[in-house]
Amino acid sequence: MSLPLHRLTVPQSLPVPFAVDTFDALGPLSHAPFPHRHTFYEVVLIRAGAGTHVVDLAAYPLRPPQLAVVLPGRTHHWQDTSGLDGRLVLFGEEFLAGCPRVRELLHLLGRRPCVTLDRATAAEAAAIVARMRREYAAPDADSLGALQAYLHILLVKAARLAETPPAATGAGRRAELAARFADLAARPGGRRTVAEFAAALGVSAGYLGEAVREATGHSPAS
């Protein structure tokens, strides 16, 4: 049986799909208790609550304050939650145009979907998301750029706590490319060619093939 697929359908005040708000404001699907997938990225600042966040069958107990990152195509749900309070930042791939480092941070944090925040970082994160909410609610000149910058800062703060290393060169970069390929391949929408995947990732088909074979022992076409 196929899993429910959630798409980002919110009133648009920006030229690309984007939303930032509370669980309650975004509705029950924002904290659905059943396994599902998204076509969009989800960054969640969890401020309070008990229960479990399940991502790709791995269970992460809620110990607020935490930051959770769910990548497009990943299976997740909220299990046995009570008192759940938080702010969600939702956006499509279009939001990341021209922001390769933000995309990279999202995929790095997506491997560790719940990062526990210390008190100082939690306060900073709450302030950043509040600024994002104000910018989103009353868009002005270059609001998209401001929101991208705020998201970048938020992810950098979380990555530092997660002890996520910066982008590596050589073998590390190829491993990261292979992980990004796996994320794209897991998304719904039908089978694509290696050339199409390579174009989406900004590399040649040959380089993508080398990276995937080195990381997995298989070709990207298998």
Short mmCIF file of C-alpha atoms in Angstrom, two decimals, residues 46 49-55 58-68 78-81 84 113-116:
data_model
loop_
_atom_site.label_atom_id
_atom_site.label_comp_id
_atom_site.label_asym_id
_atom_site.label_seq_id
_atom_site.Cartn_x
_atom_site.Cartn_y
_atom_site.Cartn_z
CA ILE A 46 9.98 21.70 18.81
CA GLY A 49 5.69 18.19 24.19
CA ALA A 50 6.17 14.48 24.75
CA GLY A 51 6.05 11.51 22.41
CA THR A 52 8.12 10.29 19.50
CA HIS A 53 9.06 11.55 16.05
CA VAL A 54 9.48 8.58 13.70
CA VAL A 55 11.57 9.12 10.55
CA ALA A 58 13.77 5.24 13.36
CA ALA A 59 12.15 6.59 16.54
CA TYR A 60 13.43 9.84 18.09
CA PRO A 61 12.01 10.66 21.55
CA LEU A 62 10.87 14.25 21.93
CA ARG A 63 13.11 16.07 24.39
CA PRO A 64 12.45 19.77 23.71
CA PRO A 65 13.90 22.06 22.75
CA GLN A 66 14.85 20.27 19.53
CA LEU A 67 15.21 21.01 15.84
CA ALA A 68 13.96 18.38 13.40
CA TRP A 78 4.39 11.85 15.12
CA GLN A 79 3.63 9.06 17.59
CA ASP A 80 1.82 9.21 20.95
CA THR A 81 2.36 12.95 21.28
CA LEU A 84 3.15 19.27 21.21
CA PRO A 113 16.50 14.31 12.14
CA CYS A 114 16.35 15.54 15.76
CA VAL A 115 19.01 17.82 17.24
CA THR A 116 18.65 18.77 20.92
#
